[in-house]
Amino acid sequence: MESAPTARLHDIINSSISAAFHQKMALAFWRHPSESIIHGILGSASANETVIELETSNPGFILHPFDHIEEAGSWFIPADYHITLPLFGKIDISPGSEFYKKVNSFLDDKKRDWFISKNLPCTMSDQQGRYLELVQDGVNAINEKRFDKVICARTQHIKLKNDFSIGLFFRSLIDAYPDAFISCVSHPRFGTWIGASPEILLEIDKNNQFRTIALAGTQPVNEAKNPATAAWTQKEIQEQAMVSRFIINQFKKVRLREFVETGPQTTIAGNVMHLKTNYEVDLNEIDIEKLGTKMMRLLHPTSAVCGMPKLPAREFILREESFTRDLYSGFWGPINFHGLTSLNVNLRTMQLTKDEAIIYAGNGITHDSDPEKEWLETELKCETLLQLLS
C-alpha cells in the first residue's frame, strides 16, 4: 500500500497562502496559546462585510478592523476547507483531504505569492519626530479634558530578506511566544498579516465559560524573568486600572454582575511584561441573551487600544494618526470552531507587502506621559517581531 505524502509545516503554510492567492480565496492559520497543533482554513473571500452573531455563526474566522465599532460589520472566512497540523515532525497528508486537493499543486512551487493590501501606510522620513509630536498632541488633549487616555500608534517598515518565508516566520513566532495567539491571515481585502497577540478580546469555551482580560502597562522582562519581582510605576498602574474600569462599565451596560475578577498580575509576553486582570463568567448561570455578541460589540475597541472615553479618543486617533490602522488593534480569531470562540486583539502584528514587513505598535498616553519614553516603549514592542526578522 502506497504511503501518504509528507510535507514540512512551513511548506504547507507557504503553499496554502499561494493557493489562496491564485484561487482568490481567503486563508487563516492559527495556534492557540500553549497548544501543539495548528489549525488552517481556506474559504470564500467575500468582498463585503457582514454583521456576525457569535451564538449562531457557522464555524470560521472573523476579521474586524479597528475603526468598525458597535454593530458595524466584520469580514468572515468560512471554514470551507480545514486542516489540523501537528507542531513537530513531518506531516502525513491524506490525498483524499479536500484541503490537500486545494493546495497540492503548490507544494513543490518555489515561487510564493500572497495578497497585498491596496491600503498600505506610507514610509515617513521622520518617524520618531512625528510620533513624539503625536504623543504631545495627545497629552495636550488630555490636559484640555477632551479624554482621559488615548493610544498613539506608529509603524516601522523593514525590508524582507530575499528568502523570507511566511511559514518559517510563523513557526519562529510559535517557538518564541508559546503563550501568545499566533495567527496568519491572507485575504484579498486586507492583504497578508501575521502576529503574536498577548490579548484576548473575549473567549467562550465548549463549557460555556466566558472570559476577557484587561491588559496594560509595558516594561522589559527582568533578568530573572520573574513576574513576581516586577515593579510598576504609578502611571502604569493607573493605565491598567482604566482598562479594568472600562470592562466593568461594559458589564454594567448589560446588567452583568455575576463575574469573577482575578488580578492584576504581572504576565510575560515575549520580551515584555504587562499587567493583566482576568474576568470570567459562567454563561450557564446567567440569563442574558447573546452575551457574547453583546460584549464583542461593547468591548471593541477596548481602552487598551483606543482610550477613554472611547468615542473622543477614537476621533483623535482617526484624525491625528498618519495612517489607517485597518486590522491593527482590531480583532480576529476562530468562531464556533471545535467548540471554541476565541477573539484576539490584533497586537504585536505586521502586514506584508511584496518586499517589506510593516510592523505596528502603540502606547497608552495619559496626562503624565513623556513622549521620549513612549517612543522607546514602542521600540520595545516592535522588537517582538524585529528580532525574528533579522
GROMACS .gro file of C-alpha atoms in nm:
model
  390
    1MET     CA    1   0.000   0.000   0.000
    2GLU     CA    2   0.142   0.338  -0.100
    3SER     CA    3   0.220   0.565   0.196
    4ALA     CA    4   0.067   0.910   0.229
    5PRO     CA    5   0.281   1.200   0.105
    6THR     CA    6   0.464   1.403   0.369
    7ALA     CA    7   0.547   1.771   0.397
    8ARG     CA    8   0.700   2.014   0.642
    9LEU     CA    9   0.483   2.258   0.836
   10HIS     CA   10   0.629   2.573   0.681
   11ASP     CA   11   0.595   2.430   0.329
   12ILE     CA   12   0.225   2.359   0.387
   13ILE     CA   13   0.167   2.712   0.517
   14ASN     CA   14   0.355   2.872   0.226
   15SER     CA   15   0.182   2.662  -0.039
   16SER     CA   16  -0.159   2.725   0.121
   17ILE     CA   17  -0.104   3.101   0.107
   18SER     CA   18  -0.008   3.073  -0.261
   19ALA     CA   19  -0.311   2.853  -0.326
   20ALA     CA   20  -0.540   3.109  -0.162
   21PHE     CA   21  -0.389   3.388  -0.373
   22HIS     CA   22  -0.421   3.208  -0.708
   23GLN     CA   23  -0.770   3.072  -0.634
   24LYS     CA   24  -0.894   3.405  -0.492
   25MET     CA   25  -0.980   3.250  -0.158
   26ALA     CA   26  -0.915   3.371   0.198
   27LEU     CA   27  -0.694   3.186   0.444
   28ALA     CA   28  -0.623   3.175   0.816
   29PHE     CA   29  -0.373   2.972   1.019
   30TRP     CA   30  -0.361   2.993   1.397
   31ARG     CA   31  -0.217   2.834   1.709
   32HIS     CA   32  -0.387   2.879   2.048
   33PRO     CA   33  -0.160   2.961   2.344
   34SER     CA   34   0.045   2.665   2.470
   35GLU     CA   35  -0.109   2.420   2.221
   36SER     CA   36   0.093   2.187   1.997
   37ILE     CA   37  -0.143   2.183   1.698
   38ILE     CA   38  -0.214   2.438   1.428
   39HIS     CA   39  -0.546   2.497   1.256
   40GLY     CA   40  -0.578   2.618   0.899
   41ILE     CA   41  -0.882   2.707   0.691
   42LEU     CA   42  -0.948   2.810   0.333
   43GLY     CA   43  -1.276   2.975   0.249
   44SER     CA   44  -1.457   3.201   0.007
   45ALA     CA   45  -1.332   3.559   0.024
   46SER     CA   46  -1.631   3.789   0.047
   47ALA     CA   47  -1.564   4.147  -0.058
   48ASN     CA   48  -1.841   4.268   0.169
   49GLU     CA   49  -1.865   4.296   0.544
   50THR     CA   50  -2.139   4.118   0.735
   51VAL     CA   51  -2.292   4.154   1.081
   52ILE     CA   52  -2.194   3.844   1.280
   53GLU     CA   53  -2.365   3.697   1.583
   54LEU     CA   54  -2.136   3.464   1.774
   55GLU     CA   55  -2.411   3.240   1.904
   56THR     CA   56  -2.546   3.145   1.559
   57SER     CA   57  -2.246   3.182   1.328
   58ASN     CA   58  -2.113   2.894   1.122
   59PRO     CA   59  -1.756   2.785   1.207
   60GLY     CA   60  -1.495   3.016   1.063
   61PHE     CA   61  -1.256   3.303   1.130
   62ILE     CA   62  -1.360   3.664   1.189
   63LEU     CA   63  -1.167   3.975   1.079
   64HIS     CA   64  -1.273   4.305   1.235
   65PRO     CA   65  -1.089   4.635   1.164
   66PHE     CA   66  -1.011   4.888   1.436
   67ASP     CA   67  -1.241   5.161   1.308
   68HIS     CA   68  -1.555   4.943   1.294
   69ILE     CA   69  -1.745   4.982   1.620
   70GLU     CA   70  -2.066   4.861   1.784
   71GLU     CA   71  -2.287   4.693   1.519
   72ALA     CA   72  -2.060   4.762   1.223
   73GLY     CA   73  -1.986   4.459   1.010
   74SER     CA   74  -1.692   4.219   1.009
   75TRP     CA   75  -1.533   4.005   0.741
   76PHE     CA   76  -1.572   3.630   0.777
   77ILE     CA   77  -1.366   3.342   0.641
   78PRO     CA   78  -1.588   3.031   0.640
   79ALA     CA   79  -1.419   2.700   0.720
   80ASP     CA   80  -1.492   2.556   0.375
   81TYR     CA   81  -1.168   2.356   0.391
   82HIS     CA   82  -0.992   2.275   0.716
   83ILE     CA   83  -0.663   2.116   0.816
   84THR     CA   84  -0.512   2.036   1.156
   85LEU     CA   85  -0.133   2.018   1.167
   86PRO     CA   86   0.100   1.888   1.439
   87LEU     CA   87   0.370   2.125   1.552
   88PHE     CA   88   0.651   1.870   1.540
   89GLY     CA   89   0.780   1.627   1.277
   90LYS     CA   90   0.690   1.569   0.914
   91ILE     CA   91   0.323   1.570   0.835
   92ASP     CA   92   0.136   1.290   0.662
   93ILE     CA   93  -0.116   1.439   0.421
   94SER     CA   94  -0.419   1.241   0.322
   95PRO     CA   95  -0.457   1.260  -0.058
   96GLY     CA   96  -0.832   1.241  -0.001
   97SER     CA   97  -0.833   1.557   0.209
   98GLU     CA   98  -1.028   1.840   0.045
   99PHE     CA   99  -0.778   2.091   0.187
  100TYR     CA  100  -0.491   1.891   0.034
  101LYS     CA  101  -0.663   1.892  -0.305
  102LYS     CA  102  -0.672   2.273  -0.293
  103VAL     CA  103  -0.303   2.320  -0.212
  104ASN     CA  104  -0.139   2.010  -0.364
  105SER     CA  105  -0.030   2.169  -0.690
  106PHE     CA  106   0.152   2.447  -0.500
  107LEU     CA  107   0.356   2.227  -0.262
  108ASP     CA  108   0.653   2.199  -0.497
  109ASP     CA  109   0.628   2.553  -0.632
  110LYS     CA  110   0.922   2.763  -0.505
  111LYS     CA  111   0.757   3.090  -0.609
  112ARG     CA  112   0.549   3.232  -0.324
  113ASP     CA  113   0.260   3.473  -0.373
  114TRP     CA  114   0.037   3.640  -0.116
  115PHE     CA  115  -0.232   3.905  -0.108
  116ILE     CA  116  -0.113   4.265  -0.061
  117SER     CA  117  -0.348   4.534   0.064
  118LYS     CA  118  -0.419   4.834  -0.157
  119ASN     CA  119  -0.437   5.049   0.157
  120LEU     CA  120  -0.078   5.050   0.288
  121PRO     CA  121   0.075   5.311   0.522
  122CYS     CA  122   0.346   5.526   0.367
  123THR     CA  123   0.706   5.534   0.483
  124MET     CA  124   0.772   5.858   0.676
  125SER     CA  125   1.108   6.037   0.665
  126ASP     CA  126   1.098   6.142   1.033
  127GLN     CA  127   0.907   5.861   1.203
  128GLN     CA  128   1.035   5.944   1.551
  129GLY     CA  129   0.971   6.317   1.525
  130ARG     CA  130   0.616   6.260   1.401
  131TYR     CA  131   0.543   6.015   1.684
  132LEU     CA  132   0.679   6.249   1.952
  133GLU     CA  133   0.454   6.522   1.813
  134LEU     CA  134   0.153   6.287   1.812
  135VAL     CA  135   0.211   6.189   2.175
  136GLN     CA  136   0.245   6.553   2.281
  137ASP     CA  137  -0.079   6.634   2.098
  138GLY     CA  138  -0.241   6.351   2.293
  139VAL     CA  139  -0.111   6.482   2.626
  140ASN     CA  140  -0.233   6.833   2.537
  141ALA     CA  141  -0.580   6.698   2.453
  142ILE     CA  142  -0.591   6.513   2.787
  143ASN     CA  143  -0.493   6.831   2.972
  144GLU     CA  144  -0.775   7.007   2.787
  145LYS     CA  145  -1.014   6.742   2.932
  146ARG     CA  146  -1.110   6.605   2.590
  147PHE     CA  147  -1.045   6.250   2.713
  148ASP     CA  148  -0.852   6.072   2.991
  149LYS     CA  149  -0.636   5.837   2.786
  150VAL     CA  150  -0.554   5.770   2.422
  151ILE     CA  151  -0.344   5.509   2.242
  152CYS     CA  152  -0.099   5.659   1.993
  153ALA     CA  153   0.036   5.415   1.734
  154ARG     CA  154   0.303   5.415   1.465
  155THR     CA  155   0.454   5.187   1.202
  156GLN     CA  156   0.802   5.061   1.121
  157HIS     CA  157   0.894   4.941   0.771
  158ILE     CA  158   1.150   4.659   0.745
  159LYS     CA  159   1.298   4.520   0.424
  160LEU     CA  160   1.233   4.147   0.391
  161LYS     CA  161   1.519   3.912   0.313
  162ASN     CA  162   1.510   3.755  -0.033
  163ASP     CA  163   1.449   3.412   0.120
  164PHE     CA  164   1.179   3.528   0.365
  165SER     CA  165   0.928   3.251   0.435
  166ILE     CA  166   0.592   3.321   0.598
  167GLY     CA  167   0.575   2.958   0.709
  168LEU     CA  168   0.916   2.968   0.880
  169PHE     CA  169   0.835   3.303   1.042
  170PHE     CA  170   0.504   3.165   1.169
  171ARG     CA  171   0.691   2.872   1.322
  172SER     CA  172   0.951   3.102   1.480
  173LEU     CA  173   0.671   3.303   1.644
  174ILE     CA  174   0.531   2.984   1.795
  175ASP     CA  175   0.872   2.893   1.937
  176ALA     CA  176   0.942   3.244   2.069
  177TYR     CA  177   0.597   3.318   2.216
  178PRO     CA  178   0.438   2.996   2.345
  179ASP     CA  179   0.172   3.183   2.545
  180ALA     CA  180   0.054   3.407   2.260
  181PHE     CA  181  -0.219   3.357   1.999
  182ILE     CA  182  -0.015   3.308   1.681
  183SER     CA  183  -0.203   3.380   1.361
  184CYS     CA  184  -0.158   3.444   0.991
  185VAL     CA  185  -0.430   3.575   0.762
  186SER     CA  186  -0.425   3.631   0.386
  187HIS     CA  187  -0.733   3.799   0.238
  188PRO     CA  188  -0.796   3.993  -0.086
  189ARG     CA  189  -0.944   4.288   0.108
  190PHE     CA  190  -0.681   4.319   0.384
  191GLY     CA  191  -0.368   4.165   0.239
  192THR     CA  192  -0.147   3.938   0.448
  193TRP     CA  193  -0.092   3.979   0.823
  194ILE     CA  194   0.092   3.774   1.084
  195GLY     CA  195   0.127   3.826   1.457
  196ALA     CA  196   0.157   3.704   1.814
  197SER     CA  197  -0.121   3.857   2.022
  198PRO     CA  198  -0.094   3.862   2.402
  199GLU     CA  199  -0.452   3.985   2.448
  200ILE     CA  200  -0.792   3.824   2.405
  201LEU     CA  201  -1.097   4.039   2.342
  202LEU     CA  202  -1.321   3.757   2.457
  203GLU     CA  203  -1.332   3.381   2.468
  204ILE     CA  204  -1.620   3.133   2.505
  205ASP     CA  205  -1.522   2.770   2.555
  206LYS     CA  206  -1.712   2.446   2.500
  207ASN     CA  207  -1.835   2.455   2.862
  208ASN     CA  208  -1.996   2.796   2.803
  209GLN     CA  209  -1.738   2.981   3.011
  210PHE     CA  210  -1.683   3.343   2.903
  211ARG     CA  211  -1.351   3.520   2.960
  212THR     CA  212  -1.199   3.858   2.885
  213ILE     CA  213  -0.893   4.041   3.016
  214ALA     CA  214  -0.767   4.390   3.097
  215LEU     CA  215  -0.409   4.427   2.973
  216ALA     CA  216  -0.195   4.739   3.004
  217GLY     CA  217   0.146   4.864   3.113
  218THR     CA  218   0.468   4.755   2.944
  219GLN     CA  219   0.824   4.702   3.064
  220PRO     CA  220   1.116   4.481   2.955
  221VAL     CA  221   1.133   4.133   3.101
  222ASN     CA  222   1.363   4.144   3.404
  223GLU     CA  223   1.684   3.942   3.416
  224ALA     CA  224   1.533   3.681   3.646
  225LYS     CA  225   1.228   3.650   3.417
  226ASN     CA  226   1.025   3.651   3.737
  227PRO     CA  227   0.693   3.840   3.713
  228ALA     CA  228   0.662   3.843   4.093
  229THR     CA  229   0.957   4.083   4.124
  230ALA     CA  230   0.831   4.335   3.866
  231ALA     CA  231   0.791   4.693   3.988
  232TRP     CA  232   0.529   4.913   3.823
  233THR     CA  233   0.507   5.292   3.809
  234GLN     CA  234   0.202   5.485   3.920
  235LYS     CA  235   0.134   5.575   3.556
  236GLU     CA  236   0.129   5.208   3.452
  237ILE     CA  237  -0.091   5.105   3.745
  238GLN     CA  238  -0.339   5.383   3.666
  239GLU     CA  239  -0.338   5.290   3.297
  240GLN     CA  240  -0.422   4.928   3.378
  241ALA     CA  241  -0.693   5.038   3.623
  242MET     CA  242  -0.854   5.240   3.343
  243VAL     CA  243  -0.878   4.930   3.123
  244SER     CA  244  -1.028   4.728   3.410
  245ARG     CA  245  -1.278   5.002   3.483
  246PHE     CA  246  -1.375   5.013   3.115
  247ILE     CA  247  -1.454   4.639   3.114
  248ILE     CA  248  -1.661   4.658   3.433
  249ASN     CA  249  -1.853   4.954   3.289
  250GLN     CA  250  -1.941   4.744   2.982
  251PHE     CA  251  -2.064   4.465   3.212
  252LYS     CA  252  -2.289   4.719   3.382
  253LYS     CA  253  -2.446   4.814   3.047
  254VAL     CA  254  -2.588   4.461   3.012
  255ARG     CA  255  -2.656   4.434   3.389
  256LEU     CA  256  -2.397   4.162   3.433
  257ARG     CA  257  -2.298   4.131   3.798
  258GLU     CA  258  -2.202   3.763   3.825
  259PHE     CA  259  -1.836   3.764   3.726
  260VAL     CA  260  -1.508   3.657   3.885
  261GLU     CA  261  -1.222   3.909   3.878
  262THR     CA  262  -0.862   3.790   3.924
  263GLY     CA  263  -0.564   4.025   3.935
  264PRO     CA  264  -0.398   4.245   3.840
  265GLN     CA  265  -0.096   4.020   3.798
  266THR     CA  266   0.224   4.059   3.600
  267THR     CA  267   0.238   3.844   3.288
  268ILE     CA  268   0.522   3.784   3.041
  269ALA     CA  269   0.459   3.828   2.667
  270GLY     CA  270   0.782   3.755   2.484
  271ASN     CA  271   1.041   4.023   2.563
  272VAL     CA  272   0.799   4.241   2.764
  273MET     CA  273   0.579   4.221   3.071
  274HIS     CA  274   0.227   4.357   3.121
  275LEU     CA  275  -0.026   4.394   3.400
  276LYS     CA  276  -0.327   4.167   3.344
  277THR     CA  277  -0.664   4.117   3.513
  278ASN     CA  278  -0.889   3.822   3.420
  279TYR     CA  279  -1.270   3.837   3.412
  280GLU     CA  280  -1.470   3.514   3.392
  281VAL     CA  281  -1.844   3.449   3.360
  282ASP     CA  282  -2.031   3.118   3.372
  283LEU     CA  283  -2.288   3.164   3.095
  284ASN     CA  284  -2.484   2.868   3.232
  285GLU     CA  285  -2.558   3.068   3.546
  286ILE     CA  286  -2.687   3.391   3.394
  287ASP     CA  287  -2.993   3.489   3.195
  288ILE     CA  288  -2.857   3.741   2.945
  289GLU     CA  289  -2.938   3.661   2.584
  290LYS     CA  290  -2.647   3.663   2.337
  291LEU     CA  291  -2.398   3.792   2.593
  292GLY     CA  292  -2.101   3.700   2.371
  293THR     CA  293  -2.222   3.911   2.079
  294LYS     CA  294  -2.322   4.200   2.305
  295MET     CA  295  -1.982   4.204   2.475
  296MET     CA  296  -1.798   4.178   2.141
  297ARG     CA  297  -1.969   4.498   2.032
  298LEU     CA  298  -1.928   4.675   2.366
  299LEU     CA  299  -1.565   4.583   2.432
  300HIS     CA  300  -1.421   4.676   2.093
  301PRO     CA  301  -1.217   4.887   2.077
  302THR     CA  302  -1.101   4.846   2.437
  303SER     CA  303  -0.936   5.132   2.620
  304ALA     CA  304  -0.610   4.935   2.586
  305VAL     CA  305  -0.605   5.004   2.209
  306CYS     CA  306  -0.823   5.316   2.182
  307GLY     CA  307  -0.858   5.516   2.505
  308MET     CA  308  -1.117   5.655   2.744
  309PRO     CA  309  -1.379   5.774   2.686
  310LYS     CA  310  -1.396   5.562   2.374
  311LEU     CA  311  -1.557   5.798   2.122
  312PRO     CA  312  -1.343   6.114   2.167
  313ALA     CA  313  -1.026   5.902   2.189
  314ARG     CA  314  -1.123   5.721   1.869
  315GLU     CA  315  -1.193   6.051   1.692
  316PHE     CA  316  -0.847   6.176   1.790
  317ILE     CA  317  -0.682   5.857   1.655
  318LEU     CA  318  -0.868   5.866   1.323
  319ARG     CA  319  -0.789   6.236   1.279
  320GLU     CA  320  -0.430   6.258   1.403
  321GLU     CA  321  -0.255   5.930   1.322
  322SER     CA  322  -0.078   5.942   0.986
  323PHE     CA  323  -0.205   5.603   0.868
  324THR     CA  324  -0.516   5.386   0.869
  325ARG     CA  325  -0.489   5.109   1.131
  326ASP     CA  326  -0.701   4.865   0.929
  327LEU     CA  327  -0.667   4.527   1.110
  328TYR     CA  328  -0.410   4.655   1.360
  329SER     CA  329  -0.578   4.683   1.704
  330GLY     CA  330  -0.894   4.536   1.555
  331PHE     CA  331  -0.973   4.178   1.646
  332TRP     CA  332  -0.970   3.838   1.479
  333GLY     CA  333  -1.000   3.472   1.563
  334PRO     CA  334  -1.197   3.148   1.525
  335ILE     CA  335  -1.572   3.137   1.591
  336ASN     CA  336  -1.756   2.819   1.696
  337PHE     CA  337  -1.454   2.616   1.591
  338HIS     CA  338  -1.425   2.282   1.771
  339GLY     CA  339  -1.644   2.423   2.046
  340LEU     CA  340  -1.437   2.739   2.097
  341THR     CA  341  -1.479   3.105   2.011
  342SER     CA  342  -1.157   3.300   2.066
  343LEU     CA  343  -1.143   3.663   1.955
  344ASN     CA  344  -0.799   3.821   1.995
  345VAL     CA  345  -0.688   4.182   1.973
  346ASN     CA  346  -0.453   4.214   1.676
  347LEU     CA  347  -0.137   4.335   1.853
  348ARG     CA  348   0.232   4.252   1.803
  349THR     CA  349   0.142   4.228   1.439
  350MET     CA  350   0.284   4.304   1.097
  351GLN     CA  351   0.147   4.344   0.747
  352LEU     CA  352   0.335   4.217   0.442
  353THR     CA  353   0.399   4.388   0.111
  354LYS     CA  354   0.594   4.227  -0.171
  355ASP     CA  355   0.931   4.308  -0.013
  356GLU     CA  356   0.858   4.474   0.324
  357ALA     CA  357   0.712   4.399   0.664
  358ILE     CA  358   0.515   4.684   0.821
  359ILE     CA  359   0.522   4.647   1.199
  360TYR     CA  360   0.258   4.825   1.409
  361ALA     CA  361   0.299   4.936   1.771
  362GLY     CA  362   0.117   5.173   2.004
  363ASN     CA  363   0.123   5.306   2.359
  364GLY     CA  364  -0.127   5.426   2.616
  365ILE     CA  365  -0.094   5.802   2.667
  366THR     CA  366  -0.205   5.970   2.992
  367HIS     CA  367  -0.158   6.319   3.135
  368ASP     CA  368   0.194   6.242   3.265
  369SER     CA  369   0.328   6.064   2.955
  370ASP     CA  370   0.679   6.152   2.840
  371PRO     CA  371   0.694   6.141   2.455
  372GLU     CA  372   1.055   6.015   2.451
  373LYS     CA  373   0.974   5.729   2.689
  374GLU     CA  374   0.663   5.640   2.488
  375TRP     CA  375   0.876   5.620   2.173
  376LEU     CA  376   1.119   5.383   2.346
  377GLU     CA  377   0.829   5.166   2.460
  378THR     CA  378   0.704   5.131   2.101
  379GLU     CA  379   1.059   5.034   2.003
  380LEU     CA  380   1.044   4.759   2.264
  381LYS     CA  381   0.712   4.634   2.125
  382CYS     CA  382   0.842   4.636   1.767
  383GLU     CA  383   1.137   4.426   1.884
  384THR     CA  384   0.892   4.139   1.948
  385LEU     CA  385   0.881   4.082   1.571
  386LEU     CA  386   1.203   4.255   1.462
  387GLN     CA  387   1.432   4.010   1.638
  388LEU     CA  388   1.277   3.724   1.441
  389LEU     CA  389   1.310   3.905   1.107
  390SER     CA  390   1.681   3.977   1.142
   0.00000   0.00000   0.00000
